[in-house]
Short mmCIF file of C-alpha atoms in Angstrom, two decimals:
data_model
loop_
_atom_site.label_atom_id
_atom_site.label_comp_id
_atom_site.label_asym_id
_atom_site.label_seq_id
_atom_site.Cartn_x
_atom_site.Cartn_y
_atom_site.Cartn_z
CA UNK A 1 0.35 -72.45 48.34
CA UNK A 2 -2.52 -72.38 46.41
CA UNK A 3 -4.30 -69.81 48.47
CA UNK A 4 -1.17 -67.65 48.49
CA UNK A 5 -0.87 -68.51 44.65
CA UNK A 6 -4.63 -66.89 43.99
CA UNK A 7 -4.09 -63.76 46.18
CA UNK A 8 -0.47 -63.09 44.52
CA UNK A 9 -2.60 -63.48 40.81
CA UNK A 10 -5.58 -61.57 42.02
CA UNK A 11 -4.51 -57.95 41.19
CA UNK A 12 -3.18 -58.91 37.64
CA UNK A 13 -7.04 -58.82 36.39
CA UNK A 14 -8.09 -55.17 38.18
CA UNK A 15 -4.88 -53.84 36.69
CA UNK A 16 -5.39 -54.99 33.19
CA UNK A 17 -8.86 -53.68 33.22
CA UNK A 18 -7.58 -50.76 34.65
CA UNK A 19 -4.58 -49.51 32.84
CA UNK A 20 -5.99 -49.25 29.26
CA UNK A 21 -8.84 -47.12 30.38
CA UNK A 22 -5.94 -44.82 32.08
CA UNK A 23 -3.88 -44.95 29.36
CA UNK A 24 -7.05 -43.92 26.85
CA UNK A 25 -7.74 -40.94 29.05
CA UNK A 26 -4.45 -39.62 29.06
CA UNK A 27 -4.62 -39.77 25.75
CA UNK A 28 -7.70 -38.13 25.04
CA UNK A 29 -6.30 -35.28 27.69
CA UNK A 30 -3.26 -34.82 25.56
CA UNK A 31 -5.19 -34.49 22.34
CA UNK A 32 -7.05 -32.21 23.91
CA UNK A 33 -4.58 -30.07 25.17
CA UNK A 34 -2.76 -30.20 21.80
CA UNK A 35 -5.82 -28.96 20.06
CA UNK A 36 -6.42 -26.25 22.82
CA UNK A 37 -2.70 -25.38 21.95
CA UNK A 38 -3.16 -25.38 18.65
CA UNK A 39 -6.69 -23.04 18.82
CA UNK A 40 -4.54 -20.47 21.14
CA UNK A 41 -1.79 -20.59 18.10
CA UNK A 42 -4.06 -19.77 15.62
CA UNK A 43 -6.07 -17.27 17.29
CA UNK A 44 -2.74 -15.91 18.22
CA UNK A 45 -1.62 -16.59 14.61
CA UNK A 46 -1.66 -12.66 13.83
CA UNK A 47 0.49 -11.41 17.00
CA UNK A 48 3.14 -14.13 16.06
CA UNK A 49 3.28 -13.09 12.59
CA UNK A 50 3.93 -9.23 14.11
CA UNK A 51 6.30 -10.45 16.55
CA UNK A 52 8.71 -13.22 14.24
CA UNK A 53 8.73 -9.62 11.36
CA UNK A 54 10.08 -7.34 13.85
CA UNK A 55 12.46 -9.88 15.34
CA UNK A 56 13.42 -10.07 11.70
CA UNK A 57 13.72 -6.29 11.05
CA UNK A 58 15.37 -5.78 14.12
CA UNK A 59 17.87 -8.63 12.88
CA UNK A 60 18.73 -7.14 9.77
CA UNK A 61 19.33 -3.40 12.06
CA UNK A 62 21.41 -4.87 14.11
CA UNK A 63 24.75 -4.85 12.20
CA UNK A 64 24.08 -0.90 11.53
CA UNK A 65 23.87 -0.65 15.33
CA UNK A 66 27.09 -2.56 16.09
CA UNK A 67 29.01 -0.84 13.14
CA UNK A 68 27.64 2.16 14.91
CA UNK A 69 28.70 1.05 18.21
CA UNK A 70 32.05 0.75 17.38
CA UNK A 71 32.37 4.49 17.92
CA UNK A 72 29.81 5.32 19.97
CA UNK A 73 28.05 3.60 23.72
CA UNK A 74 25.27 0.90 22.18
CA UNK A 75 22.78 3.01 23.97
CA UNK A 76 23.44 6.10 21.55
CA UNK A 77 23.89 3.29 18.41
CA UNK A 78 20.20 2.27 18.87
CA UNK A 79 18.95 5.77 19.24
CA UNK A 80 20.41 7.11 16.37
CA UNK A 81 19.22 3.69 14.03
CA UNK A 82 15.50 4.50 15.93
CA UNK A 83 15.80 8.16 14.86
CA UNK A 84 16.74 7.38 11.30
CA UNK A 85 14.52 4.83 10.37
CA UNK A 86 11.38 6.81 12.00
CA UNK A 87 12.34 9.70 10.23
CA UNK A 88 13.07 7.57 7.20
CA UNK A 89 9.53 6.31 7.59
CA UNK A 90 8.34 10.02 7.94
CA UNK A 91 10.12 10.98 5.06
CA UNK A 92 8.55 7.89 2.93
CA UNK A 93 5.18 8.71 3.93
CA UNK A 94 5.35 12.80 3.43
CA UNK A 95 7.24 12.36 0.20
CA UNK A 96 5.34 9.27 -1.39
CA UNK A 97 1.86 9.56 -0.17
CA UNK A 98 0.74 13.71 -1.51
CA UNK A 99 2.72 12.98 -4.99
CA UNK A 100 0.98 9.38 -5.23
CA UNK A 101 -2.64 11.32 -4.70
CA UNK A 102 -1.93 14.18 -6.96
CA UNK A 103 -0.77 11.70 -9.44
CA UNK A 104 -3.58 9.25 -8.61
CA UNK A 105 -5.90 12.12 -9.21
CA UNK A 106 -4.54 13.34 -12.62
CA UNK A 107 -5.09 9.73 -13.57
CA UNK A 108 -8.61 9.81 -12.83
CA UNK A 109 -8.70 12.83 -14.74
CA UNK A 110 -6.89 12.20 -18.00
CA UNK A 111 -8.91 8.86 -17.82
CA UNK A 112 -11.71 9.55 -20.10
CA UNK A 113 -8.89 11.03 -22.32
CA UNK A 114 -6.27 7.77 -22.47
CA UNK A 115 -9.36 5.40 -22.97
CA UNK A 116 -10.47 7.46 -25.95
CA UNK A 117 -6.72 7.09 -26.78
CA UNK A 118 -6.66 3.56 -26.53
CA UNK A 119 -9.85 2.79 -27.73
CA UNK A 120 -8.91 5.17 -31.44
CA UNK A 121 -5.07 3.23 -31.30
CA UNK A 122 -4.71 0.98 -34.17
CA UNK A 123 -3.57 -2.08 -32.93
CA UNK A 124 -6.95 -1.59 -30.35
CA UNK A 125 -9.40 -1.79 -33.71
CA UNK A 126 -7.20 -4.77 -35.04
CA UNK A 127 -7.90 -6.87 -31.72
CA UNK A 128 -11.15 -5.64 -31.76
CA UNK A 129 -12.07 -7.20 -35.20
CA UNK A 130 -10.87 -10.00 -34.94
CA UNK A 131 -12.37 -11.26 -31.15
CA UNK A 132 -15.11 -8.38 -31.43
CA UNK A 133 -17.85 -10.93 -30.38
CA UNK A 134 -15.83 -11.98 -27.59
CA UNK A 135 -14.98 -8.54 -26.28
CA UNK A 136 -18.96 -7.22 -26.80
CA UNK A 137 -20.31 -10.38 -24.92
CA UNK A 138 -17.58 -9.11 -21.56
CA UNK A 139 -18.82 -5.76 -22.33
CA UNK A 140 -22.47 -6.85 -22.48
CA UNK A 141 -21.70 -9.20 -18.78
CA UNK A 142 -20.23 -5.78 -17.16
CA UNK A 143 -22.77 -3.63 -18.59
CA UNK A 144 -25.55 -6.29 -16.66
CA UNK A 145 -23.48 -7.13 -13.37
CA UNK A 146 -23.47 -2.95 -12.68
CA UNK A 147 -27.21 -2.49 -13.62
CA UNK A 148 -28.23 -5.42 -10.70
CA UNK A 149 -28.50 -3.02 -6.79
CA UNK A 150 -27.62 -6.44 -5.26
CA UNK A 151 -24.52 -6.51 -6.91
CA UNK A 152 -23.49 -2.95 -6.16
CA UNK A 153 -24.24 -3.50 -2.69
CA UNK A 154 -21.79 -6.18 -3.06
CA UNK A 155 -19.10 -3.95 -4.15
CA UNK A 156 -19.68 -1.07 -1.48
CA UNK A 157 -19.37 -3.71 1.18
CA UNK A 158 -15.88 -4.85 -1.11
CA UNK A 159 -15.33 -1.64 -0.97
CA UNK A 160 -15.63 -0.96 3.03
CA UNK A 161 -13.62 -4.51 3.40
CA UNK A 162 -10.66 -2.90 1.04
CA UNK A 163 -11.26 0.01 3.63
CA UNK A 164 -10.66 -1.97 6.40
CA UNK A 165 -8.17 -3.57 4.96
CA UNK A 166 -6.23 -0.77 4.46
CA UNK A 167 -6.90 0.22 8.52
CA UNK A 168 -5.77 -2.69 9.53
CA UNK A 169 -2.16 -3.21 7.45
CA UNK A 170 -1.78 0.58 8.64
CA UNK A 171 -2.06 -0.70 12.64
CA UNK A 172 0.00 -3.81 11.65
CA UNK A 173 2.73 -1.36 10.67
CA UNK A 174 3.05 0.64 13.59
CA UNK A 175 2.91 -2.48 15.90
CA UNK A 176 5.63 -4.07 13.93
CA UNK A 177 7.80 -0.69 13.61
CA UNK A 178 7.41 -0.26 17.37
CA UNK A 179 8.31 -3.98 18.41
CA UNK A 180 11.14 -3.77 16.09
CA UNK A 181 12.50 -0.40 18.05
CA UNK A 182 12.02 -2.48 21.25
CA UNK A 183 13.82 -5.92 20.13
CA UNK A 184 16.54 -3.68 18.85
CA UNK A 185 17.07 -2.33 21.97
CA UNK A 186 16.84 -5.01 23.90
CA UNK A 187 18.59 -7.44 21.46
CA UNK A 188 21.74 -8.25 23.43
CA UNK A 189 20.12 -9.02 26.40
CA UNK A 190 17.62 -11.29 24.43
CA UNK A 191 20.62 -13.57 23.33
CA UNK A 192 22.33 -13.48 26.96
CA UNK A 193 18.61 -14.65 28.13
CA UNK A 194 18.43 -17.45 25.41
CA UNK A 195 21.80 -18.30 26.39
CA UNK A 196 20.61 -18.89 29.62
CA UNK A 197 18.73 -22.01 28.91
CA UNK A 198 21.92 -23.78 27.61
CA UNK A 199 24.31 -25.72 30.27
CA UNK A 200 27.02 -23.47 31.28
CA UNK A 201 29.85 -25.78 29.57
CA UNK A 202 28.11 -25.26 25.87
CA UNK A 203 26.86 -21.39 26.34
CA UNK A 204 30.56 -20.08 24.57
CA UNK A 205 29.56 -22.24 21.42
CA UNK A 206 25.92 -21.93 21.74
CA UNK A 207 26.26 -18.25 21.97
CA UNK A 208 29.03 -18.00 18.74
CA UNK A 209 26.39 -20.23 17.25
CA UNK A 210 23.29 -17.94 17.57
CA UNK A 211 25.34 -14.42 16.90
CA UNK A 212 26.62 -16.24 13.35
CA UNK A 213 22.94 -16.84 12.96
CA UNK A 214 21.15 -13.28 13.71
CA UNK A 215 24.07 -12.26 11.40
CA UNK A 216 23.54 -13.96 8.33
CA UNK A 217 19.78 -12.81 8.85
CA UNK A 218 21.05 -8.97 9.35
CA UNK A 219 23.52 -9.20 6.59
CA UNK A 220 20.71 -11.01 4.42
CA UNK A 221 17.59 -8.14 5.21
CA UNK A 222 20.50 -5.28 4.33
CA UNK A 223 21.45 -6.98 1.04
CA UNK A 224 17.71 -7.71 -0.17
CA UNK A 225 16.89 -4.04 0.85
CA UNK A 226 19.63 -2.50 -1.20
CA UNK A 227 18.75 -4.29 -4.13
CA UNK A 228 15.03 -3.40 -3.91
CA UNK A 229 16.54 0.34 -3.38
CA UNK A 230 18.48 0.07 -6.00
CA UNK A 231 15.62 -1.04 -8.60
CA UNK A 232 13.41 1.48 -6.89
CA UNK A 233 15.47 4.45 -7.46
CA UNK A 234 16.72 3.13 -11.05
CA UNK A 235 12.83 2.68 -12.12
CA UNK A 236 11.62 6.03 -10.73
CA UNK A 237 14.61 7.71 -12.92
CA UNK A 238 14.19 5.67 -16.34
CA UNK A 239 10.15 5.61 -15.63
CA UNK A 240 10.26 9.68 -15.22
CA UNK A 241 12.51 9.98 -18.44
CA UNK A 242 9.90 7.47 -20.95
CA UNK A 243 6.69 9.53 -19.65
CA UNK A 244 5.00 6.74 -17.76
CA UNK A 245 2.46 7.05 -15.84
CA UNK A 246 2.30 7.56 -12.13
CA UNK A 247 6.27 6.94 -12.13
CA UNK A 248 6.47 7.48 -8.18
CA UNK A 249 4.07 4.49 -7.79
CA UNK A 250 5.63 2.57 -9.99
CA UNK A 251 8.70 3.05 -8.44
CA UNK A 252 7.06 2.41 -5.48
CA UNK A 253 5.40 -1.22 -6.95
CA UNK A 254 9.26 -1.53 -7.76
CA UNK A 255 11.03 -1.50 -4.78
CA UNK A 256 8.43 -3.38 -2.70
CA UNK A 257 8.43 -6.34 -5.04
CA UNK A 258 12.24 -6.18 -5.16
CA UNK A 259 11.88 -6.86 -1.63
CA UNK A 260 10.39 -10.36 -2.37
CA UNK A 261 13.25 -12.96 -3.46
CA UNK A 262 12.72 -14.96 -7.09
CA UNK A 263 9.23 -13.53 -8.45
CA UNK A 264 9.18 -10.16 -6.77
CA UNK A 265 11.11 -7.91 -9.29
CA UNK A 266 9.60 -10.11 -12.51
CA UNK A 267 6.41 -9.60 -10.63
CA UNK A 268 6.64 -5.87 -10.25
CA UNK A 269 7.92 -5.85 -14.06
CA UNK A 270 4.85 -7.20 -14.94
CA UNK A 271 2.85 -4.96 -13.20
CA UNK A 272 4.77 -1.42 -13.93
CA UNK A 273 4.56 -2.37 -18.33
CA UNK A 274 0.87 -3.03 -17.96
CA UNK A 275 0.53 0.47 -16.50
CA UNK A 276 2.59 2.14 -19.27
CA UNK A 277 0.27 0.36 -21.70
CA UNK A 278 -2.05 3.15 -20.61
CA UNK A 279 0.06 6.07 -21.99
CA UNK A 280 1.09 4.35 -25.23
CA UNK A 281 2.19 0.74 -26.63
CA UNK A 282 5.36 2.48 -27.27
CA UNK A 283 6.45 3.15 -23.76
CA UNK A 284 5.21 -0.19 -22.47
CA UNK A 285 7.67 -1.78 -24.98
CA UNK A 286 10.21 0.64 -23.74
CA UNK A 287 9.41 -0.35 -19.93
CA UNK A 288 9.42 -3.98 -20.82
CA UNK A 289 13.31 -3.98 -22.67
CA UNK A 290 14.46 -1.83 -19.98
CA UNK A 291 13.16 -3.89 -17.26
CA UNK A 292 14.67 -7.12 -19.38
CA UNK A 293 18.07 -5.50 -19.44
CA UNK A 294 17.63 -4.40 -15.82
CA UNK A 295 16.75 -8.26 -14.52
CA UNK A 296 19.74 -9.67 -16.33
CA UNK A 297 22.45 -6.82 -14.54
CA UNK A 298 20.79 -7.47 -11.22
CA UNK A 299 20.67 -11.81 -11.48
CA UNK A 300 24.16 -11.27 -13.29
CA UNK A 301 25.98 -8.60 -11.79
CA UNK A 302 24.32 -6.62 -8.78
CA UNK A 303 23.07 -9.80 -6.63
CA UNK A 304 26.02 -11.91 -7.04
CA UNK A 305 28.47 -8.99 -5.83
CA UNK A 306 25.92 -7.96 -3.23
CA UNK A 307 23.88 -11.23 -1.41
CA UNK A 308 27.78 -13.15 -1.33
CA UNK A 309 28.99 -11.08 1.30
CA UNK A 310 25.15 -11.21 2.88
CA UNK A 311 24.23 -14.99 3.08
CA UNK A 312 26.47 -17.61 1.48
CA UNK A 313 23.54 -20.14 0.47
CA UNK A 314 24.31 -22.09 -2.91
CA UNK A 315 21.58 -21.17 -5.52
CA UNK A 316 19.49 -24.45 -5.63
CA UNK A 317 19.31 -24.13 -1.79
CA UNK A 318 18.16 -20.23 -2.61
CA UNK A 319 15.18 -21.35 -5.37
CA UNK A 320 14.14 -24.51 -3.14
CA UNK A 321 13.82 -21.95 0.05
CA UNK A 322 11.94 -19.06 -1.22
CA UNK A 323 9.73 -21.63 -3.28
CA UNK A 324 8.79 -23.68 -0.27
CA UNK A 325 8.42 -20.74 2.13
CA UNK A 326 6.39 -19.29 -0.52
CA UNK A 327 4.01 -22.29 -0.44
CA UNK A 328 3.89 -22.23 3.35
CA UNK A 329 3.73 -19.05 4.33
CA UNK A 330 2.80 -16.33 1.22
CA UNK A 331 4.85 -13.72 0.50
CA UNK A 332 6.40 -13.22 4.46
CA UNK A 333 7.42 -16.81 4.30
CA UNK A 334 9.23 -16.23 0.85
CA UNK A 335 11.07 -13.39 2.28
CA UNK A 336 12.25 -15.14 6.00
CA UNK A 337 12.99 -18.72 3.86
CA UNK A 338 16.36 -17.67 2.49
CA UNK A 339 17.64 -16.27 5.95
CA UNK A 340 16.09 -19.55 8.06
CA UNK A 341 18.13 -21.64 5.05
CA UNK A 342 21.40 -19.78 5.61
CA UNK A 343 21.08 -19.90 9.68
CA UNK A 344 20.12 -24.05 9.40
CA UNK A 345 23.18 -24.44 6.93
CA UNK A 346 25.20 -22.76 9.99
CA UNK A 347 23.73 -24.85 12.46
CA UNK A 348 24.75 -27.61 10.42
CA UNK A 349 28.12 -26.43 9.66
CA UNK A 350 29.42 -25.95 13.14
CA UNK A 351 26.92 -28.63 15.17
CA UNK A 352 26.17 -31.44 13.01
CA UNK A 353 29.70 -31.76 11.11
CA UNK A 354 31.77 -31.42 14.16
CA UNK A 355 29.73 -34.04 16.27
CA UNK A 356 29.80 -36.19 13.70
CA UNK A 357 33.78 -35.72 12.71
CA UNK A 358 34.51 -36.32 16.94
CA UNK A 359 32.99 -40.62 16.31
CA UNK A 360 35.94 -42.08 15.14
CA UNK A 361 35.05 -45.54 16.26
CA UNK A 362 31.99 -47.45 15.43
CA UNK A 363 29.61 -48.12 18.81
CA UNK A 364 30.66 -50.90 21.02
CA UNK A 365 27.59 -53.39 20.86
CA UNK A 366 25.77 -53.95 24.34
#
């Protein structure tokens, strides 16, 4: 009994010895391969970024393509969207970029002009005196940091980074208009295939669930873009009428920081009355009332009339969602953060409630 007792204990010690070494290097492999993941994410990090913004334009095109649809085969409904958002695009880019050059280079022209201006203005001798040692000693630092060839080699390679920069957004764009053509096209049969990964018993609410979602996005991207229209168009007319400067880029600066949810239009307000400074102190006070009045109408009037019928998100939920996305992901995570809310509060709504509305009765105990 003994004997039999000794070779019945005998394999306990091998196996104790042996199973934390096993269990250390499966660890160490699944580290590993979460860090391998996590390198191919990040090197990837730029494609994903392409791919989640035209998922997200082609979102907020879809409900123009099944308003369109409702008259016309989906085939023709997605070539008439591509053909009027690439000509739109056209259009932007013929209309915006020769008028922001000419203007750009009457700028550069007038310059030596507005800062003889500026420098002869009255309230420009009154700062002057009284911070003059202040404002010589920045002078004086500029004056030393241009005379230094290191330093202007620094700013012609700043200059060829802005360069590439500008290269690179420019490919971005077309990569991002061109997967958003695709994903609208194929949109439909995107949700059938997500569908497919869902048990055949929950695929009806599953896919209710998911077109509720993509349509609070859509509804969402076409109420934000109105607005920023709307502030874009209204600034390009009221900028025109004071004599600012460059009006079609400010108008520009306008519409594209309309686009950002919170900070964009007092951002872009900001920016836009700093630029009329250079005509006159007069028409940056005039740009800063109107754009006053113009942020109370749109908070007040315009957004509540137009972003109800796009996403029905309560207003803390709005501030905590474009500040957080803000802080994770910069200004692309501040636009996507209200949308992701609205879709999560639907998820909620129709998964979370329900399930737990059906448990009546507490858990029998084991």
């Amino acid at each position: 009994m003994e004997t039999e007792g000794a070779s019945t204990r005998a394999p306990s010690t091998p196996r104790a010895r042996i199973e934390p070494f096993t269990f250390g290097l499966v660890g160490t492999l699944g580290v590993l391969v979460a860090l391998l993941i996590g390198s191919i994410v990040g090197q990837l990090a730029t494609v994903l970024i392409y791919i989640g913004v035209a998922l997200f334009l082609s979102l907020g095109l879809d409900p123009i393509v099944s308003y369109i649809e409702r008259k016309l085969p989906r085939p023709a409904a997605v070539t008439i969207v591509v053909v009027v958002v690439l000509a739109a695009f056209a259009g932007i880019v013929l209309a915006v970029i020769p008028v922001l050059v000419e203007q750009v280079a009457g700028l550069i022209d007038d310059a030596p002009r507005l800062i003889k201006e500026f420098t002869a203005s009255t309230w420009y001798h009154d700062v002057t005196s009284q911070y003059s040692g202040t404002i010589d000693n920045a002078l004086q630092s500029v004056v030393t940091f241009l005379k230094d060839p290191g330093n202007l080699s620094q700013i012609g390679g700043g200059i060829l980074a802005v360069g590439a920069g500008i290269a690179g957004g420019a490919t971005g764009v077309t990569i991002v208009l061109i997967l958003t053509l695709y994903f609208m096209a194929s949109l439909r049969a995107m949700k059938h295939a997500a569908a497919r990964f869902v048990p055949a018993y929950r695929r009806p609410g599953f896919s209710e669930i998911l077109e509720d979602v993509s349509g609070a996005v859509g509804r969402y991207v076409i109420g934000q873009a109105s607005l920023a229209l709307i502030n874009g168009v209204l600034s390009l007319i009221f900028l025109s009428i004071i004599g600012a400067p460059m009006p079609v880029l400010l108008a520009l600066i306008a519409f594209m920081g309309s686009l950002i949810p919170l900070v964009g239009t007092l951002s872009a307000a900001i920016i836009n009355s700093v630029i009329c400074l250079f005509a006159s102190p007069l028409t940056a006070l005039v740009a800063i009332i109107y754009y006053l009045i113009y942020m109370q109408i749109e908070a007040y009037v315009l957004s509540p009339r137009i972003m109800s019928k796009a996403v029905a998100v309560p207003g803390a939920m709005v501030v905590i969602a474009a500040v957080g996305g803000g802080a994770l992901g910069g200004i692309l995570g501040a636009l996507v953060a209200i949308p992701v809310a609205a879709s999560l509060i639907i998820i909620i709504q129709k998964v979370v409630f329900p399930a737990q509305d059906a448990k009546t009765e507490a858990p029998q105990d084991a």
